[in-house]
PDB file of C-alpha atoms and ligand atoms in Angstrom:
ATOM      1  CA  MET A   1      -6.983 -73.105  32.176  1.00 42.00           C
ATOM      2  CA  GLY A   2      -8.673 -71.415  29.281  1.00 44.00           C
ATOM      3  CA  ASN A   3      -6.791 -71.076  26.020  1.00 46.00           C
ATOM      4  CA  VAL A   4      -7.085 -68.134  23.648  1.00 48.00           C
ATOM      5  CA  GLY A   5      -4.708 -68.634  20.751  1.00 49.00           C
ATOM      6  CA  ALA A   6      -1.274 -69.310  22.189  1.00 51.00           C
ATOM      7  CA  LYS A   7      -1.996 -67.441  25.442  1.00 62.00           C
ATOM      8  CA  GLU A   8      -2.760 -69.687  28.416  1.00 78.00           C
ATOM      9  CA  ILE A   9      -5.209 -67.846  30.648  1.00 81.00           C
ATOM     10  CA  PRO A  10      -5.317 -68.962  34.298  1.00 89.00           C
ATOM     11  CA  GLU A  11      -8.610 -69.139  36.186  1.00 91.00           C
ATOM     12  CA  LEU A  12      -9.106 -65.660  37.643  1.00 93.00           C
ATOM     13  CA  PHE A  13     -12.203 -66.494  39.751  1.00 96.00           C
ATOM     14  CA  GLY A  14     -12.849 -69.411  42.075  1.00 94.00           C
ATOM     15  CA  PRO A  15     -16.159 -71.338  42.172  1.00 95.00           C
ATOM     16  CA  ASP A  16     -17.196 -68.990  45.006  1.00 94.00           C
ATOM     17  CA  GLY A  17     -16.784 -65.976  42.669  1.00 94.00           C
ATOM     18  CA  LEU A  18     -13.768 -64.718  44.610  1.00 97.00           C
ATOM     19  CA  ARG A  19     -10.563 -63.572  42.935  1.00 97.00           C
ATOM     20  CA  THR A  20      -7.161 -65.322  43.021  1.00 95.00           C
ATOM     21  CA  ASP A  21      -6.175 -63.318  46.102  1.00 96.00           C
ATOM     22  CA  GLY A  22      -9.503 -64.011  47.826  1.00 97.00           C
ATOM     23  CA  ARG A  23     -11.075 -60.611  47.147  1.00 98.00           C
ATOM     24  CA  ARG A  24     -14.628 -59.871  46.065  1.00 98.00           C
ATOM     25  CA  PRO A  25     -14.894 -58.083  42.694  1.00 98.00           C
ATOM     26  CA  ASP A  26     -15.405 -54.679  44.377  1.00 98.00           C
ATOM     27  CA  GLU A  27     -12.783 -55.114  47.110  1.00 98.00           C
ATOM     28  CA  LEU A  28      -9.511 -53.164  47.371  1.00 98.00           C
ATOM     29  CA  ARG A  29      -6.163 -54.742  48.211  1.00 98.00           C
ATOM     30  CA  PRO A  30      -4.948 -53.951  51.760  1.00 98.00           C
ATOM     31  CA  LEU A  31      -3.768 -50.335  51.833  1.00 98.00           C
ATOM     32  CA  LYS A  32      -1.455 -48.716  54.389  1.00 98.00           C
ATOM     33  CA  ILE A  33      -0.447 -45.063  54.098  1.00 98.00           C
ATOM     34  CA  THR A  34       2.263 -43.404  56.183  1.00 98.00           C
ATOM     35  CA  ALA A  35       2.527 -39.620  56.007  1.00 98.00           C
ATOM     36  CA  GLY A  36       5.873 -37.863  56.511  1.00 98.00           C
ATOM     37  CA  PRO A  37       8.466 -40.681  56.652  1.00 98.00           C
ATOM     38  CA  LEU A  38      11.225 -38.620  54.966  1.00 98.00           C
ATOM     39  CA  HIS A  39      12.886 -35.806  56.873  1.00 96.00           C
ATOM     40  CA  GLN A  40      14.754 -34.127  53.978  1.00 95.00           C
ATOM     41  CA  ALA A  41      11.665 -33.502  51.857  1.00 98.00           C
ATOM     42  CA  ASP A  42       9.119 -30.733  52.457  1.00 98.00           C
ATOM     43  CA  GLY A  43       6.465 -33.453  52.387  1.00 98.00           C
ATOM     44  CA  SER A  44       6.457 -37.215  51.948  1.00 98.00           C
ATOM     45  CA  ALA A  45       4.343 -40.346  52.092  1.00 98.00           C
ATOM     46  CA  PHE A  46       4.857 -44.086  51.837  1.00 98.00           C
ATOM     47  CA  VAL A  47       2.124 -46.296  50.423  1.00 99.00           C
ATOM     48  CA  GLU A  48       1.970 -50.064  50.773  1.00 98.00           C
ATOM     49  CA  TRP A  49      -0.900 -51.321  48.665  1.00 98.00           C
ATOM     50  CA  GLY A  50      -1.152 -55.041  48.033  1.00 98.00           C
ATOM     51  CA  PHE A  51       2.391 -55.887  46.960  1.00 98.00           C
ATOM     52  CA  ASN A  52       3.086 -52.335  45.738  1.00 98.00           C
ATOM     53  CA  LYS A  53       5.469 -50.170  47.754  1.00 98.00           C
ATOM     54  CA  VAL A  54       5.685 -46.556  46.652  1.00 99.00           C
ATOM     55  CA  MET A  55       7.480 -43.581  48.189  1.00 98.00           C
ATOM     56  CA  ALA A  56       6.618 -39.989  47.296  1.00 99.00           C
ATOM     57  CA  ALA A  57       8.603 -36.858  48.165  1.00 98.00           C
ATOM     58  CA  VAL A  58       7.535 -33.267  47.513  1.00 98.00           C
ATOM     59  CA  TYR A  59       9.722 -30.155  47.378  1.00 98.00           C
ATOM     60  CA  GLY A  60       8.478 -26.628  46.988  1.00 94.00           C
ATOM     61  CA  PRO A  61       7.129 -24.228  46.092  1.00 97.00           C
ATOM     62  CA  ARG A  62      10.750 -23.479  45.108  1.00 97.00           C
ATOM     63  CA  GLU A  63      12.821 -21.931  42.311  1.00 96.00           C
ATOM     64  CA  VAL A  64      12.086 -23.388  38.872  1.00 96.00           C
ATOM     65  CA  HIS A  65      14.691 -25.634  37.211  1.00 91.00           C
ATOM     66  CA  PRO A  66      15.132 -25.403  34.281  1.00 91.00           C
ATOM     67  CA  ARG A  67      14.484 -21.656  34.489  1.00 94.00           C
ATOM     68  CA  HIS A  68      12.767 -21.289  31.089  1.00 96.00           C
ATOM     69  CA  LEU A  69       9.789 -23.353  32.367  1.00 96.00           C
ATOM     70  CA  GLN A  70       8.955 -20.622  34.888  1.00 97.00           C
ATOM     71  CA  GLU A  71       5.438 -19.107  34.632  1.00 97.00           C
ATOM     72  CA  ASN A  72       4.892 -15.516  35.746  1.00 96.00           C
ATOM     73  CA  ASN A  73       1.370 -15.984  37.064  1.00 97.00           C
ATOM     74  CA  LYS A  74       1.461 -19.420  38.677  1.00 97.00           C
ATOM     75  CA  ALA A  75       3.482 -22.298  40.050  1.00 98.00           C
ATOM     76  CA  ILE A  76       4.234 -25.204  37.742  1.00 98.00           C
ATOM     77  CA  VAL A  77       4.000 -28.829  38.858  1.00 98.00           C
ATOM     78  CA  GLN A  78       6.857 -31.119  37.824  1.00 98.00           C
ATOM     79  CA  CYS A  79       6.539 -34.840  38.451  1.00 98.00           C
ATOM     80  CA  ARG A  80       9.017 -37.677  38.117  1.00 98.00           C
ATOM     81  CA  TYR A  81       7.578 -41.193  38.390  1.00 98.00           C
ATOM     82  CA  ASN A  82      10.299 -43.838  38.440  1.00 97.00           C
ATOM     83  CA  MET A  83      10.266 -47.599  38.838  1.00 96.00           C
ATOM     84  CA  ALA A  84      13.352 -48.925  40.628  1.00 95.00           C
ATOM     85  CA  ALA A  85      15.354 -51.534  38.693  1.00 92.00           C
ATOM     86  CA  PHE A  86      14.628 -53.998  41.520  1.00 94.00           C
ATOM     87  CA  SER A  87      10.886 -53.235  41.695  1.00 96.00           C
ATOM     88  CA  VAL A  88       9.785 -56.011  39.334  1.00 93.00           C
ATOM     89  CA  ASP A  89      10.556 -59.757  38.977  1.00 88.00           C
ATOM     90  CA  GLU A  90      12.887 -59.318  36.048  1.00 83.00           C
ATOM     91  CA  ARG A  91      15.256 -56.410  36.467  1.00 77.00           C
ATOM     92  CA  LYS A  92      13.796 -53.379  34.717  1.00 78.00           C
ATOM     93  CA  ARG A  93      16.179 -51.229  32.671  1.00 81.00           C
ATOM     94  CA  PRO A  94      16.902 -48.277  34.950  1.00 80.00           C
ATOM     95  CA  GLY A  95      16.005 -44.763  33.952  1.00 76.00           C
ATOM     96  CA  LEU A  96      13.158 -42.823  32.426  1.00 79.00           C
ATOM     97  CA  ASP A  97      11.519 -44.825  29.640  1.00 92.00           C
ATOM     98  CA  ARG A  98       8.504 -43.720  27.614  1.00 96.00           C
ATOM     99  CA  ARG A  99       6.054 -45.314  30.037  1.00 96.00           C
ATOM    100  CA  SER A 100       7.547 -43.419  33.003  1.00 97.00           C
ATOM    101  CA  GLN A 101       7.489 -40.167  31.045  1.00 97.00           C
ATOM    102  CA  GLU A 102       3.839 -40.633  30.142  1.00 98.00           C
ATOM    103  CA  ILE A 103       2.861 -41.493  33.727  1.00 98.00           C
ATOM    104  CA  SER A 104       4.864 -38.511  35.059  1.00 98.00           C
ATOM    105  CA  LYS A 105       3.031 -36.198  32.645  1.00 98.00           C
ATOM    106  CA  VAL A 106      -0.499 -37.388  33.426  1.00 98.00           C
ATOM    107  CA  ILE A 107       0.167 -37.263  37.177  1.00 98.00           C
ATOM    108  CA  ALA A 108       1.592 -33.709  36.940  1.00 98.00           C
ATOM    109  CA  GLU A 109      -1.520 -32.624  34.995  1.00 98.00           C
ATOM    110  CA  ALA A 110      -3.807 -34.218  37.581  1.00 98.00           C
ATOM    111  CA  PHE A 111      -2.143 -32.262  40.391  1.00 98.00           C
ATOM    112  CA  GLU A 112      -2.061 -29.026  38.362  1.00 97.00           C
ATOM    113  CA  SER A 113      -5.842 -29.149  38.367  1.00 96.00           C
ATOM    114  CA  VAL A 114      -6.132 -29.295  42.181  1.00 98.00           C
ATOM    115  CA  ILE A 115      -3.199 -27.204  43.439  1.00 98.00           C
ATOM    116  CA  PHE A 116      -3.848 -23.455  43.967  1.00 98.00           C
ATOM    117  CA  ALA A 117      -0.939 -22.631  41.662  1.00 97.00           C
ATOM    118  CA  GLU A 118      -1.740 -18.889  41.349  1.00 97.00           C
ATOM    119  CA  GLU A 119      -0.713 -18.425  44.961  1.00 96.00           C
ATOM    120  CA  TYR A 120       2.931 -19.183  44.129  1.00 97.00           C
ATOM    121  CA  PRO A 121       3.918 -17.490  40.827  1.00 97.00           C
ATOM    122  CA  ARG A 122       7.380 -18.194  39.357  1.00 97.00           C
ATOM    123  CA  THR A 123       7.862 -21.335  41.453  1.00 98.00           C
ATOM    124  CA  SER A 124       7.831 -25.077  40.974  1.00 98.00           C
ATOM    125  CA  VAL A 125       6.207 -27.807  43.038  1.00 98.00           C
ATOM    126  CA  ASP A 126       8.356 -30.897  42.468  1.00 98.00           C
ATOM    127  CA  VAL A 127       6.825 -34.316  43.005  1.00 98.00           C
ATOM    128  CA  TYR A 128       9.025 -37.429  43.046  1.00 98.00           C
ATOM    129  CA  ILE A 129       7.436 -40.871  42.963  1.00 98.00           C
ATOM    130  CA  GLU A 130       9.687 -43.887  43.445  1.00 98.00           C
ATOM    131  CA  VAL A 131       8.174 -47.315  42.952  1.00 98.00           C
ATOM    132  CA  LEU A 132      10.188 -49.724  45.114  1.00 98.00           C
ATOM    133  CA  GLN A 133       8.016 -52.761  44.477  1.00 98.00           C
ATOM    134  CA  ALA A 134       5.507 -53.036  41.627  1.00 98.00           C
ATOM    135  CA  ASN A 135       2.471 -55.282  41.307  1.00 97.00           C
ATOM    136  CA  ALA A 136       0.034 -53.388  39.035  1.00 98.00           C
ATOM    137  CA  GLY A 137      -1.671 -50.142  39.951  1.00 98.00           C
ATOM    138  CA  THR A 138       1.558 -48.262  40.626  1.00 98.00           C
ATOM    139  CA  ARG A 139       0.455 -45.027  38.959  1.00 98.00           C
ATOM    140  CA  CYS A 140      -2.599 -44.951  41.262  1.00 98.00           C
ATOM    141  CA  ALA A 141      -0.459 -45.779  44.291  1.00 99.00           C
ATOM    142  CA  GLY A 142       1.865 -42.979  43.109  1.00 99.00           C
ATOM    143  CA  VAL A 143      -1.000 -40.469  42.943  1.00 99.00           C
ATOM    144  CA  VAL A 144      -2.202 -41.451  46.419  1.00 99.00           C
ATOM    145  CA  ALA A 145       1.321 -41.199  47.875  1.00 99.00           C
ATOM    146  CA  ALA A 146       2.074 -37.892  46.114  1.00 99.00           C
ATOM    147  CA  SER A 147      -1.229 -36.419  47.193  1.00 98.00           C
ATOM    148  CA  VAL A 148      -0.588 -37.171  50.872  1.00 98.00           C
ATOM    149  CA  ALA A 149       2.996 -35.896  50.446  1.00 98.00           C
ATOM    150  CA  LEU A 150       1.678 -32.618  48.955  1.00 98.00           C
ATOM    151  CA  ALA A 151      -0.674 -32.194  51.889  1.00 98.00           C
ATOM    152  CA  ASP A 152       2.210 -33.018  54.259  1.00 98.00           C
ATOM    153  CA  ALA A 153       4.249 -30.273  52.537  1.00 98.00           C
ATOM    154  CA  GLY A 154       1.411 -27.822  53.217  1.00 97.00           C
ATOM    155  CA  ILE A 155       0.720 -27.124  49.529  1.00 98.00           C
ATOM    156  CA  PRO A 156      -2.784 -25.609  49.263  1.00 97.00           C
ATOM    157  CA  MET A 157      -5.078 -27.867  47.219  1.00 98.00           C
ATOM    158  CA  VAL A 158      -8.769 -28.117  46.431  1.00 97.00           C
ATOM    159  CA  ASP A 159      -8.796 -31.640  47.843  1.00 98.00           C
ATOM    160  CA  LEU A 160      -6.764 -34.834  48.182  1.00 98.00           C
ATOM    161  CA  LEU A 161      -6.687 -37.072  45.099  1.00 98.00           C
ATOM    162  CA  PRO A 162      -7.553 -40.715  45.726  1.00 98.00           C
ATOM    163  CA  ALA A 163      -6.908 -42.972  42.720  1.00 99.00           C
ATOM    164  CA  VAL A 164      -7.627 -46.571  41.739  1.00 99.00           C
ATOM    165  CA  ALA A 165      -7.900 -48.750  38.644  1.00 98.00           C
ATOM    166  CA  VAL A 166     -10.976 -50.710  37.628  1.00 98.00           C
ATOM    167  CA  GLY A 167     -10.489 -53.588  35.231  1.00 97.00           C
ATOM    168  CA  LYS A 168     -12.406 -56.106  33.197  1.00 97.00           C
ATOM    169  CA  VAL A 169     -11.249 -59.626  33.899  1.00 96.00           C
ATOM    170  CA  GLY A 170     -12.842 -62.783  32.486  1.00 93.00           C
ATOM    171  CA  GLY A 171     -15.794 -60.624  31.377  1.00 95.00           C
ATOM    172  CA  LYS A 172     -16.350 -59.193  34.907  1.00 97.00           C
ATOM    173  CA  LEU A 173     -15.596 -55.747  36.290  1.00 98.00           C
ATOM    174  CA  VAL A 174     -13.179 -55.767  39.229  1.00 98.00           C
ATOM    175  CA  LEU A 175     -11.739 -53.062  41.451  1.00 98.00           C
ATOM    176  CA  ASP A 176      -7.985 -52.563  41.921  1.00 98.00           C
ATOM    177  CA  LEU A 177      -6.373 -55.115  39.573  1.00 98.00           C
ATOM    178  CA  ASN A 178      -3.486 -57.192  40.857  1.00 97.00           C
ATOM    179  CA  LYS A 179      -0.610 -58.134  38.532  1.00 97.00           C
ATOM    180  CA  LEU A 180      -2.133 -61.430  37.368  1.00 96.00           C
ATOM    181  CA  GLU A 181      -5.427 -59.692  36.564  1.00 97.00           C
ATOM    182  CA  ASP A 182      -3.562 -56.877  34.829  1.00 97.00           C
ATOM    183  CA  ASN A 183      -1.676 -59.402  32.683  1.00 95.00           C
ATOM    184  CA  PHE A 184      -4.678 -61.475  31.656  1.00 95.00           C
ATOM    185  CA  GLY A 185      -7.574 -59.010  31.899  1.00 95.00           C
ATOM    186  CA  GLU A 186      -9.390 -57.368  28.975  1.00 97.00           C
ATOM    187  CA  ALA A 187      -9.239 -53.788  30.254  1.00 98.00           C
ATOM    188  CA  ASP A 188      -7.490 -51.560  32.793  1.00 98.00           C
ATOM    189  CA  LEU A 189      -8.998 -48.168  33.643  1.00 98.00           C
ATOM    190  CA  PRO A 190      -7.007 -46.120  36.196  1.00 98.00           C
ATOM    191  CA  MET A 191      -8.673 -42.964  37.505  1.00 98.00           C
ATOM    192  CA  ALA A 192      -8.131 -40.207  40.097  1.00 98.00           C
ATOM    193  CA  LEU A 193     -11.067 -38.439  41.740  1.00 98.00           C
ATOM    194  CA  VAL A 194     -11.572 -35.044  43.369  1.00 98.00           C
ATOM    195  CA  PRO A 195     -13.922 -36.316  46.089  1.00 98.00           C
ATOM    196  CA  GLN A 196     -15.585 -32.978  46.913  1.00 95.00           C
ATOM    197  CA  SER A 197     -16.686 -32.220  43.356  1.00 96.00           C
ATOM    198  CA  GLY A 198     -16.808 -35.720  41.858  1.00 97.00           C
ATOM    199  CA  ARG A 199     -14.454 -34.540  39.082  1.00 97.00           C
ATOM    200  CA  LEU A 200     -12.112 -37.109  37.514  1.00 98.00           C
ATOM    201  CA  VAL A 201      -8.724 -35.508  36.821  1.00 98.00           C
ATOM    202  CA  LEU A 202      -6.884 -38.606  35.590  1.00 98.00           C
ATOM    203  CA  MET A 203      -8.396 -41.331  33.458  1.00 98.00           C
ATOM    204  CA  GLN A 204      -6.655 -43.684  31.067  1.00 98.00           C
ATOM    205  CA  MET A 205      -7.785 -46.912  29.472  1.00 97.00           C
ATOM    206  CA  GLU A 206      -5.880 -49.856  28.145  1.00 96.00           C
ATOM    207  CA  GLY A 207      -7.889 -52.612  26.441  1.00 97.00           C
ATOM    208  CA  HIS A 208     -11.582 -52.336  25.719  1.00 96.00           C
ATOM    209  CA  MET A 209     -14.993 -52.549  27.353  1.00 96.00           C
ATOM    210  CA  HIS A 210     -18.595 -51.879  26.301  1.00 96.00           C
ATOM    211  CA  ARG A 211     -19.961 -48.372  26.954  1.00 95.00           C
ATOM    212  CA  ASP A 212     -22.509 -49.776  29.457  1.00 96.00           C
ATOM    213  CA  GLU A 213     -19.645 -51.377  31.348  1.00 97.00           C
ATOM    214  CA  LEU A 214     -17.741 -48.105  31.315  1.00 97.00           C
ATOM    215  CA  GLY A 215     -20.510 -46.409  33.343  1.00 97.00           C
ATOM    216  CA  ARG A 216     -20.471 -49.223  35.902  1.00 98.00           C
ATOM    217  CA  ALA A 217     -16.677 -49.235  35.962  1.00 98.00           C
ATOM    218  CA  LEU A 218     -16.629 -45.519  36.769  1.00 98.00           C
ATOM    219  CA  ASP A 219     -19.159 -46.020  39.586  1.00 98.00           C
ATOM    220  CA  MET A 220     -17.014 -48.834  40.987  1.00 98.00           C
ATOM    221  CA  GLY A 221     -13.857 -46.723  40.758  1.00 98.00           C
ATOM    222  CA  VAL A 222     -15.463 -43.681  42.373  1.00 98.00           C
ATOM    223  CA  ALA A 223     -16.726 -45.819  45.282  1.00 98.00           C
ATOM    224  CA  GLY A 224     -13.212 -47.272  45.629  1.00 98.00           C
ATOM    225  CA  CYS A 225     -11.695 -43.785  45.622  1.00 98.00           C
ATOM    226  CA  ARG A 226     -14.024 -42.699  48.421  1.00 98.00           C
ATOM    227  CA  GLY A 227     -12.739 -45.536  50.621  1.00 98.00           C
ATOM    228  CA  ILE A 228      -9.132 -44.654  49.798  1.00 98.00           C
ATOM    229  CA  TYR A 229      -9.853 -40.973  50.573  1.00 98.00           C
ATOM    230  CA  GLU A 230     -10.771 -41.900  54.165  1.00 98.00           C
ATOM    231  CA  LYS A 231      -7.438 -43.724  54.595  1.00 98.00           C
ATOM    232  CA  MET A 232      -5.518 -40.748  53.180  1.00 98.00           C
ATOM    233  CA  LYS A 233      -7.178 -38.378  55.653  1.00 98.00           C
ATOM    234  CA  ALA A 234      -6.542 -40.840  58.497  1.00 98.00           C
ATOM    235  CA  ALA A 235      -2.819 -40.998  57.578  1.00 98.00           C
ATOM    236  CA  LEU A 236      -2.573 -37.202  57.782  1.00 98.00           C
ATOM    237  CA  ARG A 237      -4.523 -37.128  61.045  1.00 97.00           C
ATOM    238  CA  ASP A 238      -2.120 -39.717  62.512  1.00 97.00           C
ATOM    239  CA  ARG A 239       0.865 -37.615  61.459  1.00 96.00           C
ATOM    240  CA  TYR A 240      -0.445 -34.376  62.901  1.00 94.00           C
ATOM    241  CA  ALA A 241      -2.428 -35.657  65.860  1.00 89.00           C
ATOM    242  CA  VAL A 242      -1.286 -33.840  68.978  1.00 78.00           C
ATOM    243  CA  ALA A 243      -0.550 -36.265  71.770  1.00 69.00           C
ATOM    244  CA  PRO A 244      -2.553 -35.388  74.880  1.00 70.00           C
ATOM    245  CA  ALA A 245      -0.428 -33.349  77.266  1.00 69.00           C
ATOM    246  CA  ALA A 246       0.969 -35.469  80.076  1.00 63.00           C
ATOM    247  CA  SER A 247      -0.838 -34.722  83.300  1.00 55.00           C
ATOM    248  CA  SER A 248       1.288 -32.795  85.791  1.00 53.00           C
ATOM    249  CA  GLU A 249      -0.736 -34.211  88.639  1.00 51.00           C
ATOM    250  CA  VAL A 250       0.625 -37.308  90.229  1.00 49.00           C
ATOM    251  CA  SER A 251      -2.069 -39.402  91.766  1.00 47.00           C
ATOM    252  CA  ALA A 252      -1.370 -40.511  95.287  1.00 42.00           C
TER     253      ALA A 252
HETATM  254  P1  LIG B   1       0.420 -49.587  36.586  1.00 55.76           P
HETATM  255  O1  LIG B   1       1.545 -50.024  37.482  1.00 55.76           O
HETATM  256  O2  LIG B   1      -0.019 -48.190  36.848  1.00 55.76           O
HETATM  257  O3  LIG B   1      -0.721 -50.581  36.605  1.00 55.76           O
HETATM  258  P2  LIG B   1       1.029 -50.627  33.931  1.00 55.76           P
HETATM  259  O4  LIG B   1      -0.364 -51.099  33.641  1.00 55.76           O
HETATM  260  O5  LIG B   1       1.821 -50.016  32.811  1.00 55.76           O
HETATM  261  O6  LIG B   1       1.013 -49.545  35.105  1.00 55.76           O
HETATM  262  O7  LIG B   1       1.914 -51.801  34.519  1.00 55.76           O
HETATM  263  C1  LIG B   1       1.332 -52.847  35.254  1.00 55.76           C
HETATM  264  C2  LIG B   1       2.417 -53.565  36.009  1.00 55.76           C
HETATM  265  O8  LIG B   1       3.317 -54.188  35.090  1.00 55.76           O
HETATM  266  C3  LIG B   1       3.316 -52.684  36.863  1.00 55.76           C
HETATM  267  O9  LIG B   1       2.725 -52.332  38.099  1.00 55.76           O
HETATM  268  C4  LIG B   1       4.511 -53.585  37.037  1.00 55.76           C
HETATM  269  O10 LIG B   1       4.228 -54.584  38.032  1.00 55.76           O
HETATM  270  C5  LIG B   1       4.608 -54.239  35.665  1.00 55.76           C
HETATM  271  N1  LIG B   1       5.559 -53.516  34.796  1.00 55.76           N
HETATM  272  C6  LIG B   1       5.403 -52.310  34.211  1.00 55.76           C
HETATM  273  N2  LIG B   1       6.500 -51.956  33.512  1.00 55.76           N
HETATM  274  C7  LIG B   1       7.393 -52.957  33.655  1.00 55.76           C
HETATM  275  C8  LIG B   1       8.725 -53.207  33.170  1.00 55.76           C
HETATM  276  N3  LIG B   1       9.370 -52.336  32.402  1.00 55.76           N
HETATM  277  N4  LIG B   1       9.322 -54.368  33.539  1.00 55.76           N
HETATM  278  C9  LIG B   1       8.692 -55.267  34.311  1.00 55.76           C
HETATM  279  N5  LIG B   1       7.437 -55.094  34.797  1.00 55.76           N
HETATM  280  C10 LIG B   1       6.787 -53.966  34.480  1.00 55.76           C
END
């Protein structure tokens, strides 16, 4: 155990350089994406990522509520990110707190920049993200789930939006922080990437890192996003794959 002031810091790397959960610094947590699990929604996706479990549902393009938000020349994107009261160790106070409002806003803005909103004037695309189990990285898991749900709903977009956080932990850059690393790390840098153009449409930073590290952190995050992108496409392929037609011939 290290000790900085009153804060006991656990060892975050083993003698082999691996992390507490056995990952290399540039390794993602296990990620499973299911497209279309909800039947009521126009589009949906469920993401299990490490110990995170996040459901996303998309409705629209549909009538705007409240009406005064309606835009004459494009669709608006409304997002509600919510963490269930039972999603964390100690019961979280239910409802929209400031953190949820901020995350909802940055996620809506990220999707506004990739959705072809001009095609659906005077409508709203409504994105709901429900975090059922949280273990750091839930906004990125939310973006990944919502992005697959938007594609499942058939909303035209420039591209899917993979997202991941890079952190600085014990002086080292690591991909996809777990909760322990998030608690004791020096920095947390979530980002969402438009893979085709290389544009980052969501980037936030908590903590601090040197500008040289920032460049390397972005490279690490972009590489991580490219891996996640492949899994997002695979989830959609699985959902829409047409089963081969059963042969009508019966072999003798
Ligand atoms: P992200 O989940 O995107 O990493 P934060 O960095 O704000 O967002 O939160 C890190 C983690 O801290 C969350 O994933 C969750 O496990 C935990 N957490 C966040 N808010 C609360 C809360 N109100 N109560 C308990 N745990 C929380």
